[in-house]
Short mmCIF file of C-alpha atoms in Angstrom, two decimals:
data_model
loop_
_atom_site.label_atom_id
_atom_site.label_comp_id
_atom_site.label_asym_id
_atom_site.label_seq_id
_atom_site.Cartn_x
_atom_site.Cartn_y
_atom_site.Cartn_z
CA MET O 24 0.06 -0.02 0.01
CA LYS O 25 2.95 2.34 -0.77
CA ALA O 26 0.72 4.66 -2.84
CA GLU O 27 -1.74 5.22 -0.24
CA ALA O 28 0.84 5.60 2.47
CA THR O 29 2.56 8.32 0.34
CA LEU O 30 -0.86 10.09 0.05
CA ARG O 31 -1.20 10.02 3.81
CA GLN O 32 2.26 11.52 4.28
CA LEU O 33 1.29 14.30 1.89
CA GLY O 34 -1.63 14.99 4.08
CA LEU O 35 -4.07 14.08 1.27
CA GLU O 36 -7.02 11.76 1.33
CA VAL O 37 -8.64 9.97 -1.78
CA PRO O 38 -12.36 10.94 -1.62
CA SER O 39 -14.96 8.24 -1.55
CA LEU O 40 -16.45 7.64 -4.97
CA ASP O 41 -19.58 6.23 -3.52
CA GLU O 42 -20.07 9.36 -1.59
CA LEU O 43 -19.17 11.50 -4.57
CA TYR O 44 -21.78 9.75 -6.85
CA ARG O 45 -24.49 10.14 -4.24
CA THR O 46 -24.67 13.87 -5.29
CA ASN O 47 -24.48 14.98 -8.82
CA ALA O 48 -24.16 18.77 -8.82
CA SER O 49 -23.36 19.08 -12.61
CA GLY O 50 -26.19 16.87 -13.58
CA ALA O 51 -24.03 14.92 -15.87
CA HIS O 52 -24.88 11.36 -17.17
CA TYR O 53 -21.91 9.10 -17.43
CA ILE O 54 -19.93 6.27 -15.79
CA SER O 55 -16.83 6.40 -13.45
CA HIS O 56 -14.61 4.09 -15.49
CA PHE O 57 -14.32 1.36 -18.14
CA PRO O 58 -11.68 -1.29 -18.80
CA VAL O 59 -10.60 -2.33 -22.18
CA GLN O 60 -8.41 -5.27 -21.72
CA ASN O 61 -6.03 -3.89 -19.05
CA LEU O 62 -6.30 -0.33 -20.16
CA LEU O 63 -8.51 1.66 -17.87
CA TYR O 64 -10.52 4.57 -19.30
CA LEU O 65 -11.71 7.05 -16.88
CA SER O 66 -14.18 10.06 -16.92
CA GLY O 67 -12.90 13.52 -16.58
CA THR O 68 -12.58 14.74 -12.94
CA THR O 69 -12.56 18.04 -11.27
CA PRO O 70 -11.22 19.35 -7.92
CA ARG O 71 -13.24 18.34 -4.79
CA LYS O 72 -12.40 18.95 -1.12
CA ASP O 73 -14.27 17.96 1.97
CA GLY O 74 -17.24 16.92 -0.23
CA HIS O 75 -17.42 20.18 -2.07
CA ALA O 76 -16.19 21.65 -5.40
CA TYR O 77 -12.86 23.17 -4.59
CA LEU O 78 -11.25 26.34 -6.26
CA PRO O 79 -13.91 26.86 -8.93
CA GLY O 80 -13.22 29.84 -11.43
CA VAL O 81 -11.15 30.91 -14.30
CA VAL O 82 -7.32 30.70 -14.02
CA GLY O 83 -5.44 33.76 -14.92
CA GLY O 84 -8.71 35.77 -13.87
CA ASP O 85 -10.33 34.56 -10.47
CA LEU O 86 -7.52 32.28 -9.70
CA THR O 87 -3.73 32.61 -9.82
CA LEU O 88 -1.43 30.08 -11.45
CA GLU O 89 -0.66 28.65 -7.95
CA GLN O 90 -4.35 28.10 -7.20
CA GLY O 91 -4.74 26.45 -10.53
CA CYS O 92 -1.99 24.24 -9.87
CA GLU O 93 -3.57 23.23 -6.48
CA ALA O 94 -6.93 22.74 -8.26
CA ALA O 95 -5.12 20.29 -10.55
CA ARG O 96 -3.70 18.33 -7.74
CA TYR O 97 -7.26 17.87 -6.33
CA ALA O 98 -8.58 17.03 -9.90
CA ALA O 99 -5.96 14.25 -9.69
CA LEU O 100 -7.28 13.07 -6.31
CA THR O 101 -10.72 12.73 -7.68
CA THR O 102 -9.41 10.51 -10.61
CA LEU O 103 -7.53 8.45 -7.95
CA ALA O 104 -10.97 8.02 -6.12
CA ALA O 105 -12.30 6.32 -9.38
CA VAL O 106 -9.04 4.26 -9.81
CA GLN O 107 -9.23 3.01 -6.09
CA TYR O 108 -12.85 2.13 -6.52
CA ALA O 109 -12.33 0.34 -9.81
CA LEU O 110 -9.14 -1.57 -8.81
CA GLY O 111 -9.79 -1.98 -5.14
CA GLY O 112 -6.72 0.19 -4.40
CA LEU O 113 -4.04 1.97 -6.02
CA ASP O 114 -1.39 -0.76 -6.02
CA ARG O 115 -2.44 -2.44 -9.24
CA VAL O 116 -1.76 0.96 -11.16
CA GLN O 117 0.60 0.36 -13.98
CA PRO O 118 1.96 3.16 -16.21
CA LEU O 119 -0.42 6.15 -16.69
CA VAL O 120 -0.65 6.25 -20.52
CA HIS O 121 -2.21 9.45 -21.38
CA MET O 122 -3.62 12.62 -19.57
CA VAL O 123 -5.39 15.55 -21.07
CA GLY O 124 -5.79 18.43 -18.67
CA TYR O 125 -8.17 21.26 -19.44
CA VAL O 126 -7.67 24.55 -17.75
CA ASN O 127 -10.54 27.04 -17.71
CA SER O 128 -8.59 29.87 -18.79
CA ALA O 129 -8.83 33.78 -18.99
CA PRO O 130 -7.98 35.29 -22.32
CA GLY O 131 -4.25 35.75 -22.63
CA PHE O 132 -3.41 33.04 -20.12
CA GLY O 133 -0.65 30.82 -21.41
CA ASP O 134 0.65 28.76 -18.56
CA GLN O 135 -1.73 25.81 -18.88
CA PRO O 136 1.16 23.26 -18.68
CA ARG O 137 2.31 24.56 -15.22
CA VAL O 138 -1.24 24.38 -14.01
CA ILE O 139 -1.65 20.68 -14.98
CA ASN O 140 1.78 19.92 -13.32
CA GLY O 141 -0.28 20.12 -10.15
CA ALA O 142 -1.85 16.86 -11.28
CA ALA O 143 1.20 15.42 -13.03
CA ASP O 144 3.51 15.98 -9.95
CA LEU O 145 1.10 14.34 -7.54
CA PHE O 146 1.01 11.20 -9.77
CA VAL O 147 4.85 11.10 -9.79
CA SER O 148 5.00 11.54 -6.01
CA ILE O 149 2.53 8.60 -5.62
CA PHE O 150 3.57 6.31 -8.42
CA GLY O 151 7.08 7.44 -9.36
CA ASP O 152 8.11 7.05 -12.94
CA ARG O 153 4.89 5.10 -13.65
CA GLY O 154 3.02 8.27 -12.88
CA LYS O 155 4.32 10.17 -15.90
CA PRO O 156 1.95 9.87 -18.92
CA THR O 157 2.06 11.33 -22.38
CA ARG O 158 -0.20 14.36 -22.01
CA ALA O 159 -1.49 17.73 -23.22
CA ALA O 160 -2.51 20.88 -21.36
CA ILE O 161 -5.34 22.88 -23.07
CA GLY O 162 -6.91 26.11 -22.26
CA CYS O 163 -10.85 25.97 -22.40
CA GLN O 164 -13.70 28.24 -22.05
CA GLY O 165 -15.79 26.94 -19.16
CA LEU O 166 -16.08 23.66 -17.43
CA GLY O 167 -19.04 22.12 -15.61
CA GLY O 168 -19.94 23.83 -12.30
CA HIS O 169 -17.27 26.48 -13.23
CA ALA O 170 -14.67 23.99 -12.31
CA SER O 171 -11.16 25.50 -12.95
CA VAL O 172 -9.44 22.19 -14.05
CA GLU O 173 -10.65 18.93 -15.50
CA ILE O 174 -8.22 16.03 -16.19
CA ILE O 175 -8.94 12.85 -18.28
CA VAL O 176 -6.64 9.98 -17.53
CA THR O 177 -6.06 6.62 -19.29
CA LEU O 178 -3.89 4.06 -17.52
CA LEU O 179 -2.75 0.47 -17.51
CA PHE O 180 -3.44 -1.88 -14.65
CA THR O 181 -2.38 -5.26 -13.37
CA PRO O 182 -4.84 -7.74 -14.69
CA GLY O 183 -7.61 -9.05 -12.30
CA ASP O 184 -11.07 -8.06 -11.38
CA VAL O 185 -12.38 -4.52 -12.05
CA ARG O 186 -15.43 -3.47 -10.22
CA PRO O 187 -18.41 -2.46 -12.34
CA PRO O 188 -18.48 1.29 -12.74
CA LEU O 189 -20.63 3.70 -10.80
CA ALA O 190 -23.19 5.67 -13.03
CA ARG O 191 -24.16 9.06 -12.57
CA ASP O 192 -27.46 9.24 -14.16
CA HIS O 193 -29.96 10.69 -11.68
CA TYR O 194 -32.05 13.31 -13.37
CA VAL O 195 -31.29 16.09 -10.86
CA ARG O 196 -31.75 18.73 -13.63
CA MET Q 16 -32.89 -3.88 -35.25
CA LYS Q 17 -34.01 -2.66 -31.74
CA ALA Q 18 -31.72 0.45 -31.86
CA GLU Q 19 -33.08 1.50 -35.04
CA ALA Q 20 -36.74 0.87 -34.08
CA THR Q 21 -36.10 2.98 -31.04
CA LEU Q 22 -34.77 5.80 -33.16
CA ARG Q 23 -37.85 5.81 -35.33
CA GLN Q 24 -40.12 5.73 -32.24
CA LEU Q 25 -38.28 9.00 -31.21
CA GLY Q 26 -38.95 10.41 -34.53
CA LEU Q 27 -35.25 10.63 -35.41
CA GLU Q 28 -33.40 9.45 -38.29
CA VAL Q 29 -29.73 8.63 -38.75
CA PRO Q 30 -28.36 10.73 -41.72
CA SER Q 31 -26.60 9.05 -44.55
CA LEU Q 32 -22.79 9.17 -44.14
CA ASP Q 33 -22.44 8.92 -47.88
CA GLU Q 34 -24.72 11.97 -48.37
CA LEU Q 35 -22.84 13.71 -45.67
CA TYR Q 36 -19.46 13.12 -47.16
CA ARG Q 37 -20.41 14.24 -50.64
CA THR Q 38 -20.36 17.87 -49.28
CA ASN Q 39 -17.55 19.18 -46.92
CA ALA Q 40 -18.48 22.61 -45.72
CA SER Q 41 -15.82 22.67 -43.17
CA GLY Q 42 -13.12 21.67 -45.53
CA ALA Q 43 -11.62 19.39 -43.00
CA HIS Q 44 -9.51 16.38 -44.23
CA TYR Q 45 -10.07 13.20 -42.26
CA ILE Q 46 -11.70 9.75 -42.28
CA SER Q 47 -15.00 8.78 -40.57
CA HIS Q 48 -13.79 5.85 -38.47
CA PHE Q 49 -11.04 3.43 -37.69
CA PRO Q 50 -11.12 0.06 -35.92
CA VAL Q 51 -8.26 -1.10 -33.67
CA GLN Q 52 -9.14 -4.74 -32.86
CA ASN Q 53 -12.88 -4.28 -31.71
CA LEU Q 54 -12.43 -0.72 -30.56
CA LEU Q 55 -13.95 1.77 -33.07
CA TYR Q 56 -12.38 5.23 -33.13
CA LEU Q 57 -14.58 7.82 -34.66
CA SER Q 58 -14.11 11.42 -35.80
CA GLY Q 59 -15.70 14.29 -33.97
CA THR Q 60 -19.25 14.99 -35.25
CA THR Q 61 -21.47 18.08 -35.21
CA PRO Q 62 -25.20 18.65 -35.34
CA ARG Q 63 -26.83 18.01 -38.71
CA LYS Q 64 -30.46 18.07 -39.74
CA ASP Q 65 -32.08 17.65 -43.08
CA GLY Q 66 -28.67 17.89 -44.79
CA HIS Q 67 -27.66 21.14 -43.05
CA ALA Q 68 -25.71 22.23 -40.02
CA TYR Q 69 -28.17 22.50 -37.16
CA LEU Q 70 -28.22 24.97 -34.32
CA PRO Q 71 -24.77 26.62 -34.91
CA GLY Q 72 -23.79 29.33 -32.42
CA VAL Q 73 -22.36 29.84 -28.98
CA VAL Q 74 -24.18 28.14 -26.01
CA GLY Q 75 -25.01 30.67 -23.29
CA GLY Q 76 -24.92 33.44 -25.84
CA ASP Q 77 -26.73 32.71 -29.20
CA LEU Q 78 -28.21 29.50 -27.93
CA THR Q 79 -29.87 28.51 -24.66
CA LEU Q 80 -28.94 25.40 -22.57
CA GLU Q 81 -32.02 23.65 -24.03
CA GLN Q 82 -30.94 24.33 -27.55
CA GLY Q 83 -27.37 23.20 -26.83
CA CYS Q 84 -28.87 20.04 -25.48
CA GLU Q 85 -30.79 19.67 -28.64
CA ALA Q 86 -27.64 20.27 -30.72
CA ALA Q 87 -25.89 17.65 -28.70
CA ARG Q 88 -28.67 15.07 -29.50
CA TYR Q 89 -28.06 15.79 -33.15
CA ALA Q 90 -24.26 15.66 -32.89
CA ALA Q 91 -24.94 12.11 -31.46
CA LEU Q 92 -27.04 11.20 -34.46
CA THR Q 93 -24.21 12.21 -36.84
CA THR Q 94 -21.83 9.81 -34.75
CA LEU Q 95 -24.49 7.07 -35.40
CA ALA Q 96 -24.38 7.69 -39.02
CA ALA Q 97 -20.67 6.83 -39.03
CA VAL Q 98 -21.28 3.80 -36.83
CA GLN Q 99 -24.06 2.49 -38.96
CA TYR Q 100 -21.96 2.90 -41.97
CA ALA Q 101 -18.92 1.15 -40.41
CA LEU Q 102 -20.68 -1.63 -38.91
CA GLY Q 103 -23.70 -2.10 -41.21
CA GLY Q 104 -26.18 -1.16 -38.49
CA LEU Q 105 -26.33 -0.26 -34.79
CA ASP Q 106 -26.97 -3.67 -33.43
CA ARG Q 107 -23.20 -4.56 -33.25
CA VAL Q 108 -22.48 -1.71 -30.91
CA GLN Q 109 -21.11 -2.96 -27.64
CA PRO Q 110 -20.41 -0.55 -24.73
CA LEU Q 111 -19.52 2.90 -25.50
CA VAL Q 112 -16.05 3.37 -24.02
CA HIS Q 113 -15.54 7.09 -23.93
CA MET Q 114 -16.98 10.33 -25.21
CA VAL Q 115 -15.60 13.83 -25.10
CA GLY Q 116 -18.07 16.53 -25.75
CA TYR Q 117 -17.03 20.07 -26.61
CA VAL Q 118 -19.48 22.95 -26.07
CA ASN Q 119 -18.97 26.20 -27.96
CA SER Q 120 -19.39 28.30 -24.97
CA ALA Q 121 -19.98 31.93 -24.05
CA PRO Q 122 -17.63 33.28 -21.27
CA GLY Q 123 -19.15 32.40 -17.90
CA PHE Q 124 -21.24 29.45 -19.10
CA GLY Q 125 -20.75 26.44 -16.76
CA ASP Q 126 -23.40 23.94 -17.77
CA GLN Q 127 -21.45 22.00 -20.31
CA PRO Q 128 -22.38 18.59 -18.68
CA ARG Q 129 -26.07 19.33 -19.07
CA VAL Q 130 -25.51 20.24 -22.74
CA ILE Q 131 -23.66 16.97 -23.46
CA ASN Q 132 -26.51 15.00 -21.67
CA GLY Q 133 -28.40 15.63 -24.87
CA ALA Q 134 -25.95 13.20 -26.67
CA ALA Q 135 -25.60 10.90 -23.61
CA ASP Q 136 -29.31 10.44 -22.98
CA LEU Q 137 -29.83 9.62 -26.70
CA PHE Q 138 -27.32 6.86 -26.56
CA VAL Q 139 -28.96 5.44 -23.47
CA SER Q 140 -32.46 5.56 -24.92
CA ILE Q 141 -30.97 3.62 -27.80
CA PHE Q 142 -28.46 1.31 -26.28
CA GLY Q 143 -29.58 1.10 -22.70
CA ASP Q 144 -26.70 0.72 -20.23
CA ARG Q 145 -24.26 0.03 -23.07
CA GLY Q 146 -24.94 3.63 -24.11
CA LYS Q 147 -23.16 5.06 -21.04
CA PRO Q 148 -19.49 5.96 -21.64
CA THR Q 149 -16.84 7.51 -19.45
CA ARG Q 150 -16.84 11.13 -20.47
CA ALA Q 151 -16.00 14.69 -20.11
CA ALA Q 152 -17.77 17.77 -21.21
CA ILE Q 153 -15.42 20.76 -22.07
CA GLY Q 154 -16.28 24.37 -22.90
CA CYS Q 155 -14.44 25.42 -26.03
CA GLN Q 156 -13.78 28.76 -27.96
CA GLY Q 157 -15.02 28.02 -31.52
CA LEU Q 158 -15.72 24.89 -33.66
CA GLY Q 159 -15.72 24.30 -37.36
CA GLY Q 160 -18.46 26.12 -39.11
CA HIS Q 161 -19.48 27.63 -35.84
CA ALA Q 162 -21.05 24.41 -34.61
CA SER Q 163 -22.37 24.61 -31.05
CA VAL Q 164 -21.31 21.20 -30.09
CA GLU Q 165 -18.90 18.45 -31.25
CA ILE Q 166 -18.61 14.93 -29.62
CA ILE Q 167 -15.82 12.39 -30.02
CA VAL Q 168 -16.97 8.75 -29.27
CA THR Q 169 -14.98 5.54 -28.97
CA LEU Q 170 -16.87 2.29 -28.67
CA LEU Q 171 -16.54 -1.43 -28.65
CA PHE Q 172 -18.36 -3.59 -31.26
CA THR Q 173 -19.03 -7.27 -31.89
CA PRO Q 174 -16.23 -8.59 -34.02
CA GLY Q 175 -16.76 -8.95 -37.73
CA ASP Q 176 -16.36 -6.84 -40.95
CA VAL Q 177 -15.79 -3.21 -40.81
CA ARG Q 178 -16.42 -1.20 -43.89
CA PRO Q 179 -13.46 0.92 -44.98
CA PRO Q 180 -13.81 4.50 -43.88
CA LEU Q 181 -15.11 7.31 -45.95
CA ALA Q 182 -12.48 10.01 -46.32
CA ARG Q 183 -13.22 13.75 -46.46
CA ASP Q 184 -10.46 15.12 -48.44
CA HIS Q 185 -11.81 17.00 -51.25
CA TYR Q 186 -10.10 20.37 -51.47
CA VAL Q 187 -13.01 22.61 -51.34
CA ARG Q 188 -11.16 25.54 -49.61
CA MET W 17 13.08 5.89 -46.05
CA LYS W 18 10.42 7.32 -48.46
CA ALA W 19 8.81 9.38 -45.63
CA GLU W 20 11.96 11.17 -44.85
CA ALA W 21 12.79 11.60 -48.33
CA THR W 22 9.49 13.21 -48.99
CA LEU W 23 9.99 15.59 -46.09
CA ARG W 24 13.36 16.71 -47.49
CA GLN W 25 11.65 17.27 -50.91
CA LEU W 26 9.25 19.51 -49.05
CA GLY W 27 12.19 21.43 -47.59
CA LEU W 28 11.15 20.28 -44.09
CA GLU W 29 13.28 18.79 -41.39
CA VAL W 30 12.02 16.77 -38.36
CA PRO W 31 13.61 18.50 -35.32
CA SER W 32 15.69 16.49 -32.83
CA LEU W 33 13.73 15.24 -29.85
CA ASP W 34 16.96 15.13 -27.79
CA GLU W 35 17.49 18.69 -28.52
CA LEU W 36 13.97 19.66 -27.97
CA TYR W 37 13.77 18.02 -24.52
CA ARG W 38 17.13 19.78 -23.39
CA THR W 39 15.05 22.80 -22.88
CA ASN W 40 11.55 22.97 -21.38
CA ALA W 41 10.13 26.45 -21.81
CA SER W 42 6.60 25.56 -20.82
CA GLY W 43 7.71 23.83 -17.66
CA ALA W 44 5.43 20.83 -18.28
CA HIS W 45 6.19 17.53 -16.88
CA TYR W 46 5.37 14.58 -19.06
CA ILE W 47 6.81 11.89 -21.45
CA SER W 48 7.12 12.01 -25.26
CA HIS W 49 5.39 8.72 -26.18
CA PHE W 50 4.11 5.45 -24.73
CA PRO W 51 3.29 2.16 -26.59
CA VAL W 52 0.30 0.05 -25.67
CA GLN W 53 0.73 -3.21 -27.95
CA ASN W 54 1.40 -1.63 -31.26
CA LEU W 55 -0.59 1.59 -30.67
CA LEU W 56 1.63 4.55 -29.96
CA TYR W 57 0.30 7.28 -27.66
CA LEU W 58 1.95 10.59 -28.07
CA SER W 59 2.08 13.78 -26.20
CA GLY W 60 0.42 16.92 -27.59
CA THR W 61 2.96 19.01 -29.83
CA THR W 62 3.34 22.50 -30.84
CA PRO W 63 4.95 24.31 -33.65
CA ARG W 64 8.72 24.65 -33.38
CA LYS W 65 11.15 26.05 -35.98
CA ASP W 66 14.94 26.31 -35.75
CA GLY W 67 14.87 25.54 -32.08
CA HIS W 68 12.29 28.00 -31.14
CA ALA W 69 8.50 28.27 -30.59
CA TYR W 70 6.94 29.28 -34.10
CA LEU W 71 3.97 31.34 -34.81
CA PRO W 72 2.54 31.78 -31.43
CA GLY W 73 -0.64 33.71 -30.80
CA VAL W 74 -4.29 33.56 -31.37
CA VAL W 75 -5.69 32.44 -34.72
CA GLY W 76 -8.45 34.81 -36.09
CA GLY W 77 -6.60 37.54 -33.97
CA ASP W 78 -2.83 37.69 -34.02
CA LEU W 79 -2.71 35.18 -36.81
CA THR W 80 -4.55 34.65 -40.01
CA LEU W 81 -6.03 31.26 -41.17
CA GLU W 82 -3.09 30.70 -43.39
CA GLN W 83 -0.57 31.31 -40.52
CA GLY W 84 -2.51 28.94 -38.27
CA CYS W 85 -2.40 26.35 -41.04
CA GLU W 86 1.43 26.77 -41.29
CA ALA W 87 1.61 26.54 -37.50
CA ALA W 88 -0.30 23.22 -37.62
CA ARG W 89 2.13 21.95 -40.22
CA TYR W 90 5.01 22.59 -37.73
CA ALA W 91 3.08 21.03 -34.89
CA ALA W 92 2.83 17.92 -36.96
CA LEU W 93 6.55 18.11 -37.64
CA THR W 94 7.20 18.18 -33.84
CA THR W 95 5.02 15.04 -33.50
CA LEU W 96 7.15 13.34 -36.16
CA ALA W 97 10.23 14.10 -33.98
CA ALA W 98 8.70 11.96 -31.24
CA VAL W 99 7.72 9.28 -33.59
CA GLN W 100 11.09 9.11 -35.17
CA TYR W 101 12.75 9.08 -31.86
CA ALA W 102 10.48 6.27 -30.56
CA LEU W 103 10.55 4.08 -33.65
CA GLY W 104 14.01 4.79 -34.90
CA GLY W 105 12.49 6.32 -38.14
CA LEU W 106 9.26 7.12 -39.86
CA ASP W 107 8.98 3.92 -41.97
CA ARG W 108 7.37 1.82 -39.16
CA VAL W 109 4.37 4.16 -39.13
CA GLN W 110 1.17 2.37 -39.83
CA PRO W 111 -2.17 4.01 -40.13
CA LEU W 112 -2.71 7.20 -37.90
CA VAL W 113 -5.59 6.33 -35.79
CA HIS W 114 -6.79 9.58 -34.22
CA MET W 115 -5.78 13.28 -34.13
CA VAL W 116 -7.18 15.92 -31.97
CA GLY W 117 -6.11 19.42 -33.00
CA TYR W 118 -6.64 22.44 -30.70
CA VAL W 119 -6.53 25.88 -32.29
CA ASN W 120 -5.96 28.87 -29.85
CA SER W 121 -8.97 30.81 -31.11
CA ALA W 122 -10.27 34.36 -31.24
CA PRO W 123 -14.02 34.69 -30.22
CA GLY W 124 -15.95 34.22 -33.41
CA PHE W 125 -13.28 32.14 -35.33
CA GLY W 126 -14.92 29.12 -36.79
CA ASP W 127 -12.33 27.69 -39.28
CA GLN W 128 -10.54 25.35 -36.90
CA PRO W 129 -10.79 22.40 -39.40
CA ARG W 130 -8.96 24.27 -42.10
CA VAL W 131 -6.28 25.26 -39.63
CA ILE W 132 -5.71 21.58 -38.57
CA ASN W 133 -5.59 20.69 -42.36
CA GLY W 134 -2.03 21.93 -42.17
CA ALA W 135 -1.19 18.98 -40.01
CA ALA W 136 -3.45 16.57 -41.83
CA ASP W 137 -2.11 17.44 -45.24
CA LEU W 138 1.56 17.06 -44.16
CA PHE W 139 0.72 13.61 -42.76
CA VAL W 140 -0.90 12.67 -46.03
CA SER W 141 1.91 13.96 -48.17
CA ILE W 142 4.42 11.88 -46.17
CA PHE W 143 2.36 8.86 -45.44
CA GLY W 144 -0.23 8.74 -48.23
CA ASP W 145 -3.58 7.24 -47.17
CA ARG W 146 -2.10 5.94 -43.89
CA GLY W 147 -1.61 9.59 -42.77
CA LYS W 148 -5.52 10.13 -42.69
CA PRO W 149 -6.80 9.70 -39.05
CA THR W 150 -10.14 10.04 -37.57
CA ARG W 151 -10.09 13.46 -36.00
CA ALA W 152 -11.60 16.62 -34.44
CA ALA W 153 -10.52 20.28 -34.71
CA ILE W 154 -11.36 22.21 -31.57
CA GLY W 155 -11.06 26.02 -30.66
CA CYS W 156 -9.46 26.52 -27.35
CA GLN W 157 -8.72 29.42 -24.98
CA GLY W 158 -5.06 29.51 -24.55
CA LEU W 159 -2.21 26.90 -24.85
CA GLY W 160 1.16 26.54 -23.27
CA GLY W 161 3.65 29.32 -24.17
CA HIS W 162 0.92 31.02 -26.15
CA ALA W 163 1.17 28.30 -28.90
CA SER W 164 -1.42 28.74 -31.69
CA VAL W 165 -1.92 25.17 -32.36
CA GLU W 166 -1.41 21.86 -30.45
CA ILE W 167 -2.05 18.39 -31.95
CA ILE W 168 -2.40 15.01 -30.10
CA VAL W 169 -1.79 11.93 -32.45
CA THR W 170 -2.35 8.26 -31.74
CA LEU W 171 -1.00 5.75 -34.38
CA LEU W 172 -0.31 2.07 -35.15
CA PHE W 173 3.28 0.98 -35.90
CA THR W 174 4.95 -2.13 -37.18
CA PRO W 175 5.78 -4.30 -34.13
CA GLY W 176 9.45 -4.20 -32.84
CA ASP W 177 11.52 -2.29 -30.42
CA VAL W 178 10.23 1.06 -29.04
CA ARG W 179 12.84 3.27 -27.58
CA PRO W 180 11.99 4.37 -24.02
CA PRO W 181 10.36 7.82 -23.88
CA LEU W 182 12.05 11.07 -23.09
CA ALA W 183 10.68 12.72 -19.94
CA ARG W 184 10.33 16.28 -19.46
CA ASP W 185 10.46 16.80 -15.83
CA HIS W 186 13.17 19.37 -15.14
CA TYR W 187 11.90 21.95 -12.63
CA VAL W 188 12.64 24.95 -14.76
CA ARG W 189 9.74 26.96 -13.07
#
C-alpha cells in the first residue's frame, strides 16, 4: 500500500467515489470508469475537497497560477478515487498512459502546462516514474460547475477483477 | 434492429454518411472511423438536420442550454451515421467506452455537462446501459462552421467486418 | 526511407527530440510517447522552428487562417520528431488512428478544421492514405507558451522495439 501511504504522508485523502456519486451537482450522465483489456478509461474529474467543489473559477482571472496548480492536484485526487474504486486500491496501477488536462482559462493566459503539473507531480510523487503519462494541457472556455481544471486519464493496470463502474444518471436537472 | 426501431419511435433518423461526405462545408480532411481490434475510433461529429448544419452558435450566448442540449442530440445522431456505415447497422454496438463533448461556450457558461447530456441520453435511450460511456464535457472557443457542439466517441463492437472508412479530403477550400 | 525523403523534398526537417527536451520552456512534466501493444500514444505537440516556438498567438486575432495552417504543419513536424525517436525512423508508421487538433482561437473564429488541415495534409503527403486519421478540430482558449496550435496523435506501428520515452521533468519553473 505504498501509494496510499505516500498520500497520507502528503496529508491528502482520496475521496470516496460512493459518496461523490450520491450527489451530482453538474447533472452529468456518465460512468466512472471502463476497462478495455488492461487499459482503464476514466471520466474527466474536477477538484473536490471535503465533499465540495474546490477552487472553482477561471485561471488567470479569478485564480492565480498557484491556485490552478492546487486545483489540478485535487482533480488528480478525484481521478484516484475512481481508480481506487475500480481496482480495489492504487497498487495495481501500472503506467499512466495518457492525460489531457483542461484549464478554464482567462483570455491571454498561457501557463496551462504549469497548472496541469499540479496533477502530474502528484501522480509522480505517488507512483514514481509510472506516474508520468503522455499528455496535453489545453486552455478551455468553461467547465461544468465552473470548475477551474478537469483531467482525463487513461492508465494500464495489473490484470484482475475490475469493479463495475458507478453511474451518474440521476436526473437532478 | 432494436436500436433503429427506437430511433424511429423517437422520430429521429440517422443521416446517410455517404450523403454527408459528398459535401464538406468545413473543408476538413479526415476519415470517418477506424477500428483497432474491436475498438472503433470515430471522428468528432457536429449537429446536422435535413442535410444542413443544425443549431450553430455559442451556447450561453446565441443559444440556450436547451438548444445546446438539442444540438448535442443531433451531434450524437451524426456519430450514429458513421457507426451505422462502419458496422452495417447499430446492433453490433457494444459498450460505448469514452465520449468527449465540446461545447462552444460563451464566457461564464458553466453547464457544459447538461448540454452534453443531450448526446448521452440519446445513446442510453437507444443502447440502454451500453450507451453510458466514461466522458468529459469541455467548454471550447469555437468549432468548425460555428457548430455549437462536437462529440468524439470511442466504442466497442461485436467482431466482424468493418467497412473501409469514408474520407473527407476534397479540397473545397 | 520514403517518408523522410518526402520531407526533404518539401524542404522540411524533423526536429531532434533530444535537442527539444534539453529545454523546457513551458515547464510541463510529461513523457514523449508510450506504446500500448502496437498503438503509440503521443504527447501533444506545438509548432517549433529552428529551435524556437514558431507562430505563437491567437488564430483569427494575431494570426490569419493561413498562418494557423502553417503552425499546424510545424506542430505535425514536432509530433514526427517524437515518432522518429520512438520508432527509430518514420517507416514503421502504420495508419494514424486519431488526431485531435486544438486551435488557440479568437472569439468568433470558426475555421478550426482548415487550420488543422495544415497537420493533416502534411501527414498525407508523407504517409499517403495511412496519414489520414479520424479527428476533431477544436477551438481553445490558450495553450502553453501561447502556442497557436497543439495536436495529439495516436498511431499504429509495425511491431518491434520502441525506445524508452524521453521525460520532461526538469523543474525550470
